[in-house]
Amino acid sequence: MAQPFTKHTTATAAAPPSKSPPPLVTFVFLLVLCILGFYSLHHPHLSNATSPPFSTSKLRDTFLSLSSNNTISTYLRDLTLHPHLAGTEPSLNTIQYVKSHFQHLNLDTHTVKYKTLLSYPAHASLLVHFSNGSVANLSLTEKGTGVFPSDVVQPYHAYSPSGSAHAKVVFVNYGTEEDYRALEVMGVNVSGCLVLARKGESISRGGVISVAEGKGALGVLLYAEGDRLRDGGSGGVERGTVMRGIGDPLTPGWAGVEGGEALDLEDSQVLKRFPKIPSLPLSLENALIILGSLGGGFVPQFWNDSGWVNGLRVGPGPTMVNLTYQGEKKVATIQNVFAVIKGLEEPDRYVILGNHRDAWTYGAVDPNSGTAALLDIARRYTLLMRSGWSPRRTIIFGSWDAEEFGMVGSTEWVEQNLVNLGAKAVAYLNVDCAVQGPGFFAGATPQLDDLLIEVTKKVKDPDSRGTTIYDQWVATNELHNIQRLSGVDSDFAPFLQHAGVPSVDMYYGRDFPVYHTAFDSYEWMINHADPSFQRHVAVAGIWGLLVLHLADDSILSFNYLSYADQLKEHEEILSKMVDGSISLDPLTTAIQELAAAAKEAEDEAKILRELETAGDIPALKMRALNDRLMLAERGFLDSDGLQGRQWFKHLVYGPSGDYESKLGFFPGIADAISRSMKLSRRDGQALIQHEMWRVARAIQRAASALRGELT
């Protein structure tokens, strides 16, 4: 750990008691204070008693120059000495480590605890009965790890129900509806069978199990694809949650605070969050043992996308498998850790940067590469403050707990602070796995695209000498591929999809082979993902600069023209997917309204910047514009939420309820398109049209918020 900063205090002698001043003197003194207070409100730069010794550009250059790959490496090594699954005794070490780091930097530090329902394994076994009469008891430990240390959790699916199943096995490819349709064409029915699926990108882990349950399967075995297990990852088994939705299932919509309301474990609202059939993750090696013993027809040709399943058979059987899983759901205490740098001029406006701390095992990539970067940004900001800098707005560092169980820690905090976040949060900047491998990737709400691009021009590319991340982004055609945050992949989900806070998510490397395995260790990081820790430095540089802009820029760098352009693209895609009898006019009109409001906001911002440059600082007007820029994202929220999933409020970006949906936006419309397939033509069209109107109204609300005027 880097040398901690120590706060120095100077003792002063007690002053003798003084006489009360005459009333007239008191009146004059208070009058002067009022005048000075009014003047500093309109000239807020005067309120900074300790002006920074450098310009804005020098501040950002200094921040970048303070990077230290060795320091980040030390943080990561310390964080990954032991596994730290949320809610377990070893996790307390990382809680204390992060908390102590913030405290040693003399940052305002605190923790917030929640009582939440987590899930742990007790016993699991897998017996394979081959057609020749032989039986194999498959080891469920990871190859190369031997007997698990007591603090490394065995591979399991969190929230899987306990149960046993003895049945024939059917291979279902990725376990999508399309895969099951192919099996039906072959005459294969999975009802009463165990299904074996491989993990893919088109459907979530929980989605695989939900679909299998709907098809009548008795249980699910899930393994990671072979091409994900290269470069030191062979033998790994991917743990993960299979709970539906995010946040504590016992407190849906409110925080699980000590002494607060919590639903019973048998409540119907709670039970619907969990699968009804047991499941287990498998190693590739064990999966191949079962796959190689199946009979029946050969796999469909389109399943052979990875080039190696050709020649395999789908079953059912003749191999029989006996799956047994015993798990325990229990209420455990989780802790979020916070550090706060109070804003000097707008302390009631919050720029939040966060990363989750808990891991399935050692968590070097997921998530502590991000934690190490977070700690280093805090170190660098502290050095800037010692040089006289204070941010204009408040900066909050958030270290979330229990993300791996379904974004539990961040969701509980967002639910607890929903009103204040809705009124005061400028943006949320998330990093989960900071470094997984080569290549920079990012997702954002569209008004932050320009700022994200601008910042990448300032940070050196870690893998190409003499270039910036922006240069490499352009060279690899990733510049115009900023992803949208519709998934529930990390802790940005509650901030954006429930609270409507503009958000960013970023990382180096799209995928890595030791995901959620016991091989996600410090050794794997230094041997494969980032030996020199320069990629960590790059992510921390982008992350920290984004925060500095959002915390210090007099006018927020939000471009809603980009948002309107993105919505137009979404509309064009949607127009090719819906029946011609469904009118897109409401959507078109609403997007035009947003574009007009965005242009007005851009023009206003330009005028205010010119005035600021000329030395005339219209502080109240700038704050009013910033509030409108900040609150416009909230307009996309709908109080009723998505049908059947009311917790998700954002009508532009959020998860679709249909795993096969081709829309990565407008989740309510995507759901309506799926549901319409089971309705009459008239009713289906009416359903889609209604959701179209809901989205149009949301966009109009955003436009109204951006204008800041009542109708």
XYZ file of C-alpha atoms in Angstrom:
711
model
C 0.000 0.000 0.000
C 1.227 3.511 -0.800
C 2.504 5.724 1.965
C -0.592 7.067 3.723
C -1.174 10.774 4.071
C -1.282 12.035 7.621
C -3.407 14.901 8.744
C -1.448 17.510 10.712
C -3.152 19.754 13.235
C -1.806 22.757 15.069
C -2.655 23.294 18.707
C -3.854 26.741 19.727
C -4.070 28.290 23.147
C -7.495 28.993 24.572
C -8.568 32.589 23.987
C -9.723 34.672 26.953
C -13.408 35.475 27.109
C -14.362 38.668 25.272
C -17.064 41.228 25.809
C -20.127 41.270 23.534
C -19.859 43.913 20.769
C -22.280 46.873 20.728
C -25.561 46.231 18.825
C -24.645 48.687 16.008
C -21.323 46.899 15.389
C -23.131 43.557 15.254
C -25.668 44.914 12.742
C -22.941 46.314 10.447
C -20.963 43.043 10.626
C -24.002 40.971 9.644
C -24.855 43.388 6.828
C -21.347 43.003 5.390
C -21.647 39.217 5.561
C -24.958 39.330 3.665
C -23.478 41.550 0.952
C -20.429 39.312 0.606
C -22.634 36.220 0.510
C -24.826 37.696 -2.238
C -21.766 38.771 -4.223
C -20.036 35.391 -3.931
C -23.217 33.652 -5.143
C -22.949 35.541 -8.432
C -19.130 35.299 -8.498
C -18.558 31.831 -7.034
C -14.876 31.738 -7.969
C -14.324 34.244 -5.148
C -15.638 31.721 -2.601
C -12.579 29.533 -3.114
C -10.210 30.856 -0.509
C -7.453 28.569 -1.746
C -7.351 28.902 -5.510
C -5.606 26.048 -7.312
C -2.061 26.914 -8.394
C -2.795 25.583 -11.888
C -5.273 25.959 -14.715
C -7.959 23.427 -15.563
C -5.798 21.865 -18.275
C -2.793 21.790 -15.950
C -4.936 20.141 -13.284
C -5.885 17.319 -15.654
C -2.336 16.925 -16.934
C -1.136 16.743 -13.341
C -3.726 14.088 -12.538
C -2.454 11.946 -15.432
C 1.186 12.484 -14.421
C 0.483 11.148 -10.926
C -0.303 7.642 -12.232
C 1.648 4.709 -10.841
C 1.371 1.223 -12.269
C 3.394 -0.129 -9.351
C 0.951 1.350 -6.862
C -2.042 -0.141 -8.663
C -0.252 -3.489 -8.793
C 0.268 -3.343 -5.035
C -3.379 -2.558 -4.409
C -4.479 -5.479 -6.576
C -2.084 -7.924 -4.951
C -3.279 -6.941 -1.486
C -6.950 -7.181 -2.454
C -6.589 -10.664 -3.948
C -4.569 -12.467 -1.288
C -7.713 -14.349 -0.278
C -11.116 -15.079 -1.828
C -13.774 -12.643 -0.616
C -17.285 -13.812 -1.412
C -19.905 -11.350 -0.191
C -21.337 -12.019 3.250
C -18.487 -14.305 4.341
C -15.833 -13.716 6.987
C -12.958 -13.275 4.469
C -14.851 -10.444 2.765
C -14.349 -8.333 5.891
C -10.647 -8.049 5.019
C -11.318 -6.258 1.746
C -13.945 -4.046 3.392
C -11.359 -2.950 5.937
C -8.664 -2.558 3.282
C -10.726 -0.171 1.162
C -12.011 1.711 4.191
C -8.511 2.100 5.649
C -7.151 3.314 2.331
C -9.723 6.101 2.158
C -9.141 6.992 5.803
C -5.362 7.130 5.377
C -5.949 9.629 2.592
C -7.914 11.729 5.106
C -11.065 11.405 3.027
C -14.490 11.597 4.650
C -15.170 7.852 4.896
C -18.114 5.766 6.030
C -19.778 2.392 5.506
C -23.440 1.545 5.004
C -24.685 -1.908 6.023
C -27.637 -3.872 4.683
C -29.279 -7.137 5.645
C -29.838 -9.054 2.417
C -30.675 -12.574 1.289
C -27.636 -14.328 -0.168
C -27.124 -17.923 -1.269
C -24.358 -20.443 -0.593
C -23.731 -24.109 -1.476
C -23.783 -26.916 1.075
C -23.385 -30.050 -1.058
C -23.377 -31.025 -4.714
C -22.755 -34.264 -6.605
C -23.014 -35.527 -10.167
C -23.183 -39.241 -10.975
C -23.101 -40.318 -14.623
C -24.608 -43.723 -15.489
C -23.366 -44.876 -18.890
C -25.214 -47.293 -21.158
C -22.569 -49.988 -20.605
C -23.406 -50.077 -16.904
C -20.382 -48.117 -15.664
C -20.803 -45.161 -13.312
C -18.628 -42.059 -12.970
C -18.712 -39.735 -9.975
C -17.608 -36.473 -11.583
C -15.404 -34.236 -9.480
C -16.906 -30.773 -9.179
C -13.674 -29.119 -8.061
C -11.694 -27.143 -10.589
C -8.862 -28.920 -12.352
C -5.505 -27.908 -10.948
C -6.849 -26.572 -7.660
C -7.095 -29.903 -5.849
C -9.178 -29.799 -2.699
C -10.707 -26.382 -2.262
C -9.249 -24.225 0.493
C -11.901 -23.548 3.079
C -12.372 -19.980 1.875
C -12.809 -20.801 -1.843
C -16.438 -21.525 -2.563
C -17.135 -24.590 -4.701
C -18.654 -23.930 -8.135
C -22.400 -23.326 -7.813
C -25.282 -21.199 -9.009
C -26.435 -18.730 -6.383
C -30.165 -19.004 -5.598
C -30.507 -22.375 -7.313
C -33.085 -24.392 -5.383
C -32.001 -27.519 -3.572
C -33.097 -30.714 -5.235
C -32.220 -33.935 -7.044
C -32.925 -35.173 -10.539
C -32.162 -38.550 -12.116
C -32.849 -38.502 -15.846
C -31.541 -38.745 -19.372
C -29.539 -35.810 -20.704
C -30.342 -33.664 -23.744
C -27.800 -31.274 -25.235
C -29.589 -27.973 -25.995
C -26.730 -25.876 -27.392
C -27.066 -22.384 -25.833
C -30.530 -23.127 -24.465
C -32.370 -20.473 -26.476
C -35.890 -20.780 -27.834
C -34.381 -21.137 -31.300
C -32.328 -24.109 -30.103
C -35.402 -25.776 -28.644
C -37.300 -25.237 -31.875
C -34.514 -27.049 -33.705
C -34.807 -29.949 -31.254
C -38.566 -30.090 -31.750
C -38.019 -30.425 -35.501
C -35.808 -33.428 -34.692
C -38.550 -34.901 -32.500
C -36.643 -34.307 -29.257
C -38.642 -33.321 -26.170
C -36.725 -32.266 -23.047
C -39.661 -32.703 -20.668
C -38.593 -34.976 -17.813
C -34.911 -34.738 -18.838
C -31.813 -32.941 -17.635
C -30.524 -30.414 -20.156
C -26.873 -29.671 -20.825
C -26.160 -26.209 -22.262
C -23.105 -24.209 -23.160
C -22.764 -20.591 -22.035
C -23.222 -18.037 -24.799
C -23.758 -14.320 -25.212
C -27.283 -14.405 -26.604
C -28.953 -15.526 -23.366
C -28.118 -15.053 -19.718
C -27.340 -17.790 -17.239
C -30.687 -17.284 -15.553
C -32.381 -17.143 -18.947
C -31.059 -20.596 -19.863
C -32.580 -22.044 -16.717
C -35.848 -20.142 -17.066
C -36.387 -21.400 -20.615
C -35.466 -24.976 -19.628
C -37.901 -24.823 -16.726
C -40.630 -23.717 -19.097
C -39.895 -26.700 -21.342
C -40.388 -29.182 -18.494
C -36.717 -29.983 -17.823
C -35.854 -31.363 -14.371
C -32.518 -29.586 -14.049
C -29.753 -27.763 -15.931
C -26.035 -28.341 -16.351
C -24.172 -25.330 -17.786
C -20.578 -25.122 -18.962
C -18.382 -22.411 -20.484
C -17.433 -22.728 -24.125
C -14.050 -24.180 -25.007
C -12.680 -21.056 -26.671
C -13.185 -19.184 -23.398
C -10.858 -21.533 -21.543
C -7.581 -20.817 -23.249
C -4.557 -18.932 -21.896
C -4.320 -20.510 -18.506
C -8.020 -20.963 -17.834
C -8.477 -24.646 -18.707
C -10.334 -26.507 -16.006
C -12.176 -23.493 -14.662
C -15.836 -23.610 -13.695
C -17.987 -20.500 -14.016
C -19.941 -19.597 -10.905
C -22.779 -17.093 -11.073
C -26.226 -16.040 -9.936
C -29.474 -17.337 -11.430
C -31.814 -14.982 -9.570
C -34.300 -13.020 -11.666
C -34.047 -9.255 -11.347
C -31.553 -7.364 -9.226
C -31.267 -6.256 -5.621
C -32.234 -7.989 -2.393
C -35.222 -10.255 -3.120
C -36.613 -9.719 0.387
C -36.832 -5.930 -0.024
C -37.993 -5.271 -3.598
C -38.085 -1.504 -4.108
C -36.776 -0.491 -0.693
C -33.482 -0.892 1.142
C -32.731 -3.829 3.419
C -31.768 -1.744 6.436
C -31.426 -3.123 9.946
C -34.854 -3.288 11.571
C -36.652 -2.443 8.338
C -39.392 -4.298 6.493
C -38.475 -7.570 4.812
C -40.692 -10.073 3.055
C -40.848 -13.686 4.166
C -38.745 -16.159 2.205
C -41.926 -17.986 1.196
C -43.681 -14.838 -0.017
C -44.864 -15.221 -3.594
C -43.055 -12.024 -4.571
C -39.813 -13.571 -3.331
C -40.325 -17.051 -4.746
C -40.876 -15.778 -8.279
C -37.326 -14.421 -8.243
C -35.832 -17.931 -8.064
C -35.803 -20.885 -10.480
C -37.824 -23.960 -9.567
C -35.338 -26.517 -10.918
C -31.777 -27.108 -9.672
C -28.736 -26.283 -11.744
C -24.964 -26.697 -11.590
C -22.033 -25.201 -13.477
C -19.669 -27.728 -15.107
C -16.106 -27.686 -16.350
C -15.586 -28.213 -20.062
C -13.889 -31.517 -19.273
C -16.928 -32.885 -17.438
C -19.289 -31.575 -20.083
C -17.338 -33.419 -22.781
C -17.605 -36.676 -20.839
C -21.392 -36.407 -20.942
C -21.588 -35.040 -24.487
C -19.416 -37.841 -25.806
C -21.773 -40.465 -24.408
C -25.035 -39.171 -25.886
C -26.953 -40.885 -28.651
C -29.802 -39.636 -30.791
C -29.498 -37.337 -33.785
C -26.536 -35.197 -34.699
C -26.527 -31.557 -33.675
C -28.093 -29.124 -36.206
C -25.588 -27.532 -38.549
C -26.207 -23.989 -37.309
C -25.078 -25.020 -33.823
C -21.545 -25.474 -35.121
C -20.665 -21.775 -34.861
C -17.547 -22.459 -32.825
C -16.362 -25.192 -35.124
C -16.103 -28.066 -32.670
C -19.600 -29.329 -31.829
C -20.048 -30.866 -35.267
C -20.403 -34.634 -34.880
C -21.896 -34.427 -31.393
C -25.318 -35.898 -30.710
C -28.175 -34.324 -28.796
C -29.688 -37.308 -26.940
C -31.838 -37.879 -25.009
C -29.551 -40.344 -23.296
C -28.888 -43.151 -23.251
C -26.652 -41.702 -20.551
C -28.446 -41.060 -17.264
C -27.236 -38.416 -14.839
C -28.034 -38.038 -11.165
C -27.743 -34.393 -10.117
C -27.964 -33.471 -6.441
C -27.617 -29.960 -5.079
C -28.156 -28.656 -1.567
C -27.907 -24.934 -1.006
C -28.640 -22.471 1.754
C -30.293 -19.089 1.403
C -29.557 -16.928 4.399
C -29.716 -13.300 5.448
C -26.214 -11.846 5.638
C -24.761 -8.412 6.323
C -23.150 -6.651 3.384
C -21.297 -3.337 3.476
C -20.811 -0.549 0.968
C -17.789 1.678 1.607
C -17.825 5.369 0.657
C -15.356 8.231 0.504
C -16.574 11.768 -0.112
C -14.787 14.856 -1.415
C -17.129 17.720 -0.674
C -17.724 20.163 -3.502
C -16.630 23.706 -2.759
C -19.271 25.592 -4.753
C -22.023 23.024 -5.388
C -21.764 20.524 -2.544
C -25.325 19.355 -3.236
C -24.471 18.029 -6.723
C -22.966 14.550 -6.771
C -20.614 12.906 -9.248
C -20.400 9.236 -8.290
C -17.763 6.743 -9.378
C -18.197 3.154 -8.291
C -16.893 -0.377 -8.478
C -17.993 -3.535 -6.710
C -15.551 -5.194 -4.343
C -16.924 -8.702 -3.781
C -15.749 -11.650 -5.880
C -16.687 -15.280 -6.402
C -13.087 -16.256 -5.654
C -9.899 -14.130 -5.746
C -11.357 -11.619 -8.181
C -8.208 -10.155 -9.712
C -10.017 -9.215 -12.921
C -13.581 -9.272 -11.662
C -13.805 -6.867 -9.902
C -10.626 -5.847 -8.144
C -8.805 -4.581 -11.198
C -11.485 -1.900 -11.001
C -11.105 -1.540 -7.230
C -7.362 -0.985 -7.604
C -8.020 1.740 -10.195
C -10.618 3.336 -7.890
C -8.155 3.444 -4.998
C -5.489 4.969 -7.221
C -7.831 7.729 -8.391
C -8.553 8.526 -4.739
C -4.791 8.702 -4.078
C -4.254 11.082 -6.996
C -7.173 13.319 -6.051
C -5.745 13.581 -2.552
C -2.440 14.807 -3.977
C -4.303 17.390 -6.044
C -6.160 18.580 -2.956
C -2.882 18.970 -1.081
C -1.826 21.306 -3.884
C -4.873 23.477 -3.343
C -7.526 21.921 -5.588
C -11.098 21.385 -4.494
C -13.820 20.159 -6.850
C -16.718 22.409 -7.727
C -19.202 19.566 -7.106
C -19.098 16.716 -4.598
C -17.294 13.534 -5.651
C -18.417 10.227 -4.116
C -16.384 7.016 -4.310
C -18.583 3.922 -3.927
C -17.250 0.435 -3.224
C -20.251 -1.875 -3.632
C -20.820 -5.235 -1.977
C -22.664 -8.352 -3.262
C -22.741 -7.305 -6.921
C -22.120 -10.897 -7.967
C -25.437 -11.950 -6.406
C -27.337 -9.444 -8.565
C -26.099 -5.868 -8.013
C -27.372 -6.113 -4.448
C -25.229 -3.516 -2.651
C -25.601 -0.765 -5.236
C -29.311 -1.434 -5.700
C -30.047 -1.198 -1.972
C -28.169 2.108 -1.768
C -29.948 3.550 -4.789
C -33.324 2.517 -3.354
C -32.454 4.081 -0.005
C -31.292 7.353 -1.579
C -33.687 7.535 -4.518
C -35.053 11.037 -3.879
C -31.671 12.664 -3.331
C -30.158 10.876 -6.305
C -33.068 11.924 -8.474
C -32.637 15.563 -7.500
C -28.865 15.860 -7.139
C -26.887 13.110 -8.930
C -25.012 14.471 -11.952
C -23.740 11.140 -13.266
C -22.637 7.659 -12.262
C -19.362 6.322 -13.690
C -18.922 2.566 -13.337
C -15.923 0.300 -13.766
C -16.310 -3.378 -12.969
C -13.560 -5.449 -14.598
C -11.109 -2.658 -15.408
C -8.774 -4.963 -17.299
C -9.721 -8.256 -18.958
C -7.351 -8.073 -21.908
C -6.562 -5.825 -24.903
C -8.790 -3.149 -26.416
C -10.784 -0.345 -24.790
C -14.574 -0.685 -24.655
C -17.200 1.627 -23.223
C -20.922 2.018 -22.791
C -22.762 5.233 -21.962
C -25.990 7.129 -22.115
C -25.721 9.132 -25.350
C -25.386 12.635 -23.877
C -21.987 11.541 -22.501
C -20.593 10.238 -25.811
C -18.763 13.437 -26.756
C -17.145 13.798 -23.339
C -16.050 10.163 -23.381
C -14.488 10.600 -26.816
C -12.773 13.838 -25.786
C -11.206 12.230 -22.720
C -9.816 9.290 -24.718
C -7.825 11.839 -26.741
C -5.919 12.776 -23.579
C -4.903 9.305 -22.381
C -1.972 7.384 -23.832
C -2.727 4.014 -25.361
C -1.045 1.375 -23.178
C -0.274 -0.958 -26.069
C 0.870 1.389 -28.861
C 3.676 3.856 -28.263
C 2.997 7.424 -29.311
C -0.771 7.042 -29.725
C -3.822 7.772 -27.630
C -6.727 5.511 -26.806
C -8.783 7.639 -29.186
C -6.336 6.915 -32.017
C -6.628 3.175 -31.473
C -10.378 3.436 -31.096
C -10.612 5.029 -34.515
C -8.161 2.555 -36.041
C -10.215 -0.421 -34.851
C -13.566 1.139 -35.846
C -14.770 1.052 -32.247
C -15.238 4.829 -32.005
C -18.827 4.782 -33.176
C -19.605 1.609 -31.273
C -20.151 3.050 -27.809
C -22.513 0.538 -26.292
C -25.828 1.391 -24.690
C -26.571 0.350 -21.150
C -29.663 -1.810 -21.560
C -28.285 -4.893 -19.839
C -28.095 -5.668 -16.145
C -24.401 -6.435 -16.368
C -23.063 -4.331 -13.530
C -23.762 -1.638 -10.961
C -24.806 1.018 -13.471
C -28.167 -0.789 -13.766
C -29.900 0.621 -10.654
C -28.541 4.124 -11.256
C -29.735 4.357 -14.857
C -32.627 1.928 -15.147
C -34.283 2.723 -11.811
C -33.117 6.239 -10.886
C -32.484 7.745 -14.339
C -28.934 8.917 -13.607
C -26.728 9.446 -16.719
C -24.139 6.666 -16.654
C -20.910 5.331 -18.138
C -19.417 1.828 -17.995
C -15.919 1.034 -19.298
C -13.276 -1.679 -19.357
C -10.239 -3.010 -21.186
C -10.761 -6.332 -22.972
C -14.146 -7.679 -24.002
C -13.861 -11.120 -22.413
C -11.472 -13.291 -20.425
C -11.206 -17.068 -20.013
C -11.051 -17.293 -16.207
C -14.348 -15.473 -15.633
C -15.884 -16.401 -12.244
C -13.372 -19.220 -11.699
C -10.719 -19.912 -9.056
C -8.104 -18.976 -11.678
C -9.090 -15.291 -11.625
C -6.005 -14.467 -9.578
C -3.213 -11.918 -9.354
C -0.929 -14.430 -11.076
C -3.284 -14.696 -14.045
C -3.393 -10.908 -14.316
C 0.385 -10.487 -14.419
C 0.864 -13.449 -16.761
C -1.924 -12.740 -19.231
C -4.098 -9.632 -18.955
C -1.785 -6.779 -17.937
C 1.777 -7.690 -16.892
C 2.944 -4.063 -16.756
C -0.342 -2.673 -15.350
C -0.338 0.012 -18.041
C -3.881 -0.908 -19.057
C -4.947 -0.316 -15.467
C -3.300 3.108 -15.669
C -5.203 3.853 -18.890
C -8.605 2.956 -17.413
C -7.901 4.965 -14.263
C -6.854 7.895 -16.454
C -10.090 7.917 -18.451
C -12.211 7.294 -15.372
C -10.549 10.021 -13.332
C -10.631 12.599 -16.125
C -14.344 11.998 -16.724
C -14.978 12.678 -13.053
C -12.834 15.841 -13.101
C -14.813 17.199 -16.045
C -18.186 16.422 -14.491
C -17.140 17.689 -11.068
C -15.377 20.874 -12.235
C -16.766 22.076 -15.576
C -18.841 25.194 -14.993
C -21.352 23.892 -17.541
C -21.904 20.143 -17.705
C -20.571 18.465 -20.849
C -23.890 16.823 -21.722
C -24.809 16.809 -25.415
C -28.470 15.910 -25.919
C -28.140 16.387 -29.664
C -26.217 13.113 -29.548
C -29.108 11.584 -27.613
C -31.625 12.754 -30.212
C -29.456 11.383 -33.024
C -29.233 8.036 -31.260
C -32.991 7.918 -30.778
C -33.452 8.575 -34.496
C -31.248 5.566 -35.238
C -33.276 3.474 -32.810
C -36.471 4.595 -34.533
C -35.114 3.602 -37.951
C -34.286 0.111 -36.704
C -37.683 -0.199 -35.045
C -39.502 0.867 -38.226
C -38.163 -2.222 -40.000
C -39.493 -4.524 -37.284
C -43.097 -3.442 -36.839
C -46.186 -3.788 -38.975
C -46.878 -0.878 -41.320
C -50.228 -0.347 -39.653
C -48.451 0.743 -36.460
C -47.728 4.465 -36.501
C -44.286 5.711 -35.524
C -45.478 9.318 -35.783
C -45.677 9.840 -31.991
C -42.061 8.690 -31.682
C -40.906 10.829 -34.600
C -42.580 13.941 -33.204
C -41.175 13.384 -29.705
C -37.623 12.915 -31.013
C -37.956 16.134 -33.006
C -39.036 17.915 -29.824
C -36.012 16.572 -27.985
C -33.681 17.629 -30.813
C -35.105 21.151 -30.747
C -34.755 21.398 -26.968
C -31.209 20.026 -27.201
C -30.289 22.674 -29.787
C -31.659 25.410 -27.533
C -29.625 24.042 -24.607
C -26.469 23.945 -26.756
C -26.993 27.549 -27.861
C -27.589 28.670 -24.285
C -24.461 26.865 -23.097
C -22.399 28.561 -25.823
C -23.593 32.012 -24.761
C -22.903 31.312 -21.083
C -19.390 30.064 -21.866
C -18.687 33.238 -23.819
C -19.862 35.337 -20.904
C -17.698 33.310 -18.541
C -14.666 33.814 -20.776
C -15.327 37.542 -20.773
C -15.255 37.529 -16.976
C -18.992 37.885 -16.441
C -20.006 34.727 -14.579
C -23.796 34.227 -14.521
C -23.671 31.610 -11.773
C -27.399 31.188 -11.258
C -28.072 30.824 -14.978
C -25.329 28.224 -15.301
C -26.691 26.263 -12.367
C -30.199 26.387 -13.823
C -28.939 25.066 -17.170
C -26.910 22.354 -15.441
C -29.947 21.228 -13.495
C -31.922 20.874 -16.717
C -29.078 18.946 -18.347
C -28.859 16.704 -15.303
C -32.595 16.102 -14.929
C -33.443 15.447 -18.576
C -32.425 11.791 -18.250
C -35.044 11.361 -15.498
C -37.684 12.168 -18.103
C -37.169 8.767 -19.717
C -38.415 7.102 -16.530
C -42.001 5.948 -16.216
C -43.551 5.545 -12.773
C -45.355 2.367 -13.857
C -42.144 0.797 -15.143
C -42.002 -2.066 -17.600
C -45.015 -4.385 -17.660
C -44.399 -7.305 -15.313
C -41.074 -5.787 -14.241
C -42.139 -2.526 -12.650
C -38.826 -1.966 -10.885
C -37.207 -1.143 -14.242
C -38.419 2.393 -14.987
C -36.340 3.543 -17.982
C -38.281 3.258 -21.251
C -35.294 3.818 -23.558
C -32.592 1.667 -21.959
C -33.400 -1.401 -19.905
C -33.529 -5.185 -20.203
C -36.081 -6.804 -22.450
C -38.171 -9.579 -20.957
C -37.688 -11.615 -24.127
C -34.294 -13.286 -24.347
C -34.662 -13.476 -28.124
C -35.492 -9.820 -28.683
C -33.412 -8.111 -31.352
C -33.975 -4.692 -29.782
C -31.310 -3.414 -27.422
C -33.441 -0.361 -26.601
C -37.110 0.557 -25.984
C -37.592 -2.500 -23.716
C -41.329 -1.914 -23.317
C -41.825 -1.947 -27.085
C -39.610 -5.036 -27.364
C -41.771 -6.807 -24.772
C -44.963 -5.754 -26.570
C -43.678 -7.133 -29.879
C -42.985 -10.472 -28.189
C -46.340 -10.619 -26.397
C -48.217 -9.633 -29.559
C -47.250 -12.968 -31.126
C -49.708 -14.663 -28.762
C -52.539 -12.187 -29.329
C -54.941 -11.460 -32.131
C -53.613 -9.141 -34.814
C -55.786 -6.277 -33.573
C -54.903 -6.696 -29.905
C -51.218 -7.168 -30.713
C -51.078 -3.983 -32.749
C -52.877 -2.061 -30.020
C -50.390 -3.296 -27.424
C -47.367 -2.234 -29.493
C -48.953 1.129 -30.319
C -49.609 1.799 -26.635
C -45.970 1.117 -25.748
C -44.937 3.357 -28.638
C -46.968 6.160 -27.094
C -45.432 5.514 -23.663
C -41.926 5.912 -25.088
C -42.978 9.029 -27.008
C -44.322 10.588 -23.816
C -41.087 9.738 -22.010
C -39.038 11.476 -24.696
C -41.357 14.492 -24.490
C -40.822 14.582 -20.717
C -37.072 14.640 -21.293
C -37.469 17.496 -23.799
C -39.618 19.442 -21.313
C -37.062 18.896 -18.555
C -34.321 20.142 -20.865
C -36.295 23.311 -21.605
C -37.237 23.715 -17.948
C -40.590 25.265 -18.728
C -44.132 24.332 -17.827
C -46.719 23.823 -20.556
